[in-house]
XYZ file of C-alpha atoms in Angstrom:
86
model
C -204.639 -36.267 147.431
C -201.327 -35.770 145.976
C -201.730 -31.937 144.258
C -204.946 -31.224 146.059
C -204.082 -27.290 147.943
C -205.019 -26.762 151.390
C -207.347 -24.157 152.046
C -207.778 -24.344 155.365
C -209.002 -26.648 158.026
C -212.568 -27.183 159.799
C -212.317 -24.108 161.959
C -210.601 -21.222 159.244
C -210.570 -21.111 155.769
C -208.228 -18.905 153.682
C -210.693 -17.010 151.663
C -207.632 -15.778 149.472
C -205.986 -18.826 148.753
C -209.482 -20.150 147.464
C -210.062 -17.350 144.995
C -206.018 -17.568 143.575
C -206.947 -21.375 143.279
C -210.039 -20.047 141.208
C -212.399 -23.513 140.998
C -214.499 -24.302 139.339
C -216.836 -25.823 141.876
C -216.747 -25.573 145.648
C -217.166 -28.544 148.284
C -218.307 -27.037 151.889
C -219.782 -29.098 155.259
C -222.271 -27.988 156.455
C -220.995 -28.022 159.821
C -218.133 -25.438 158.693
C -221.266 -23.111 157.075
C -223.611 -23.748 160.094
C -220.235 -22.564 162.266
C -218.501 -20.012 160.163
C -221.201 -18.852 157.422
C -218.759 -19.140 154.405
C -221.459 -19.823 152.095
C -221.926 -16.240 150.828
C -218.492 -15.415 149.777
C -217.251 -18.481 148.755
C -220.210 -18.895 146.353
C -219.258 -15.452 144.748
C -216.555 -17.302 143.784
C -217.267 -20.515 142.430
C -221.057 -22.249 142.759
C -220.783 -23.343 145.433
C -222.469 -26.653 147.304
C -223.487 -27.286 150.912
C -222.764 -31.373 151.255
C -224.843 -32.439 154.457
C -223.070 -33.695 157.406
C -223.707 -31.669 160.543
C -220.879 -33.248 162.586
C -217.229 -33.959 160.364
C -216.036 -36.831 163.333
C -219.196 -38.438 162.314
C -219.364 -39.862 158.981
C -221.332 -41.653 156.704
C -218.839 -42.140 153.931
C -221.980 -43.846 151.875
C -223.655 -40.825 152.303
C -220.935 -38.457 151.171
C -219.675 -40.738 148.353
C -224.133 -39.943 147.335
C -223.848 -36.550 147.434
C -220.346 -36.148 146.327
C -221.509 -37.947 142.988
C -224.330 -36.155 142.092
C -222.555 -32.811 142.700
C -220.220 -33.928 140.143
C -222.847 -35.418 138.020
C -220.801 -38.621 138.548
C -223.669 -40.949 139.831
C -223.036 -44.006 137.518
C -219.433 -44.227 138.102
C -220.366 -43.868 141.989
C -223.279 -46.309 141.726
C -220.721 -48.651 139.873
C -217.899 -48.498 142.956
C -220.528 -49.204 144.943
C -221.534 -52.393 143.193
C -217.760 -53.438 143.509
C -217.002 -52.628 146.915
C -220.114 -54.322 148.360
């Protein structure tokens, strides 16, 4: 995670700091958009995508690693560290 800005936490995010960063692509829980409702500016932003999990102490790695991968269009390389690891 070495170089990767923080933004925020679960419970604030610093609007600002995002749009200096300008991404290209933004990662959001759905927990923080169920509680806080960021969706709307951060996707005027960047596109922006809502990755499922409802509760962030209770994760399905799998899961995220799934959707993680085809947000980046990365599914082969996922499917292959998949294939290793298991």
């Amino acid at each position: 995670v070495n170089g990767i800005e923080l933004v925020g936490s679960y419970s604030t995010l610093n609007i600002e700091k995002i749009l200096l960063l300008k991404p290209d692509l933004i990662l959001i829980n759905s927990w923080v958009e169920k509680t806080h409702n960021y969706y709307r500016q951060l996707s005027r932003i960047a596109p922006t995508v809502v990755l499922d999990f409802p509760n962030p102490l209770q994760r399905d790695w799998r899961k995220l690693l799934e959707d993680l991968a085809i947000a980046l269009d990365k599914t082969k390389e996922a499917d292959r560290f998949m294939d290793e690891y298991e």
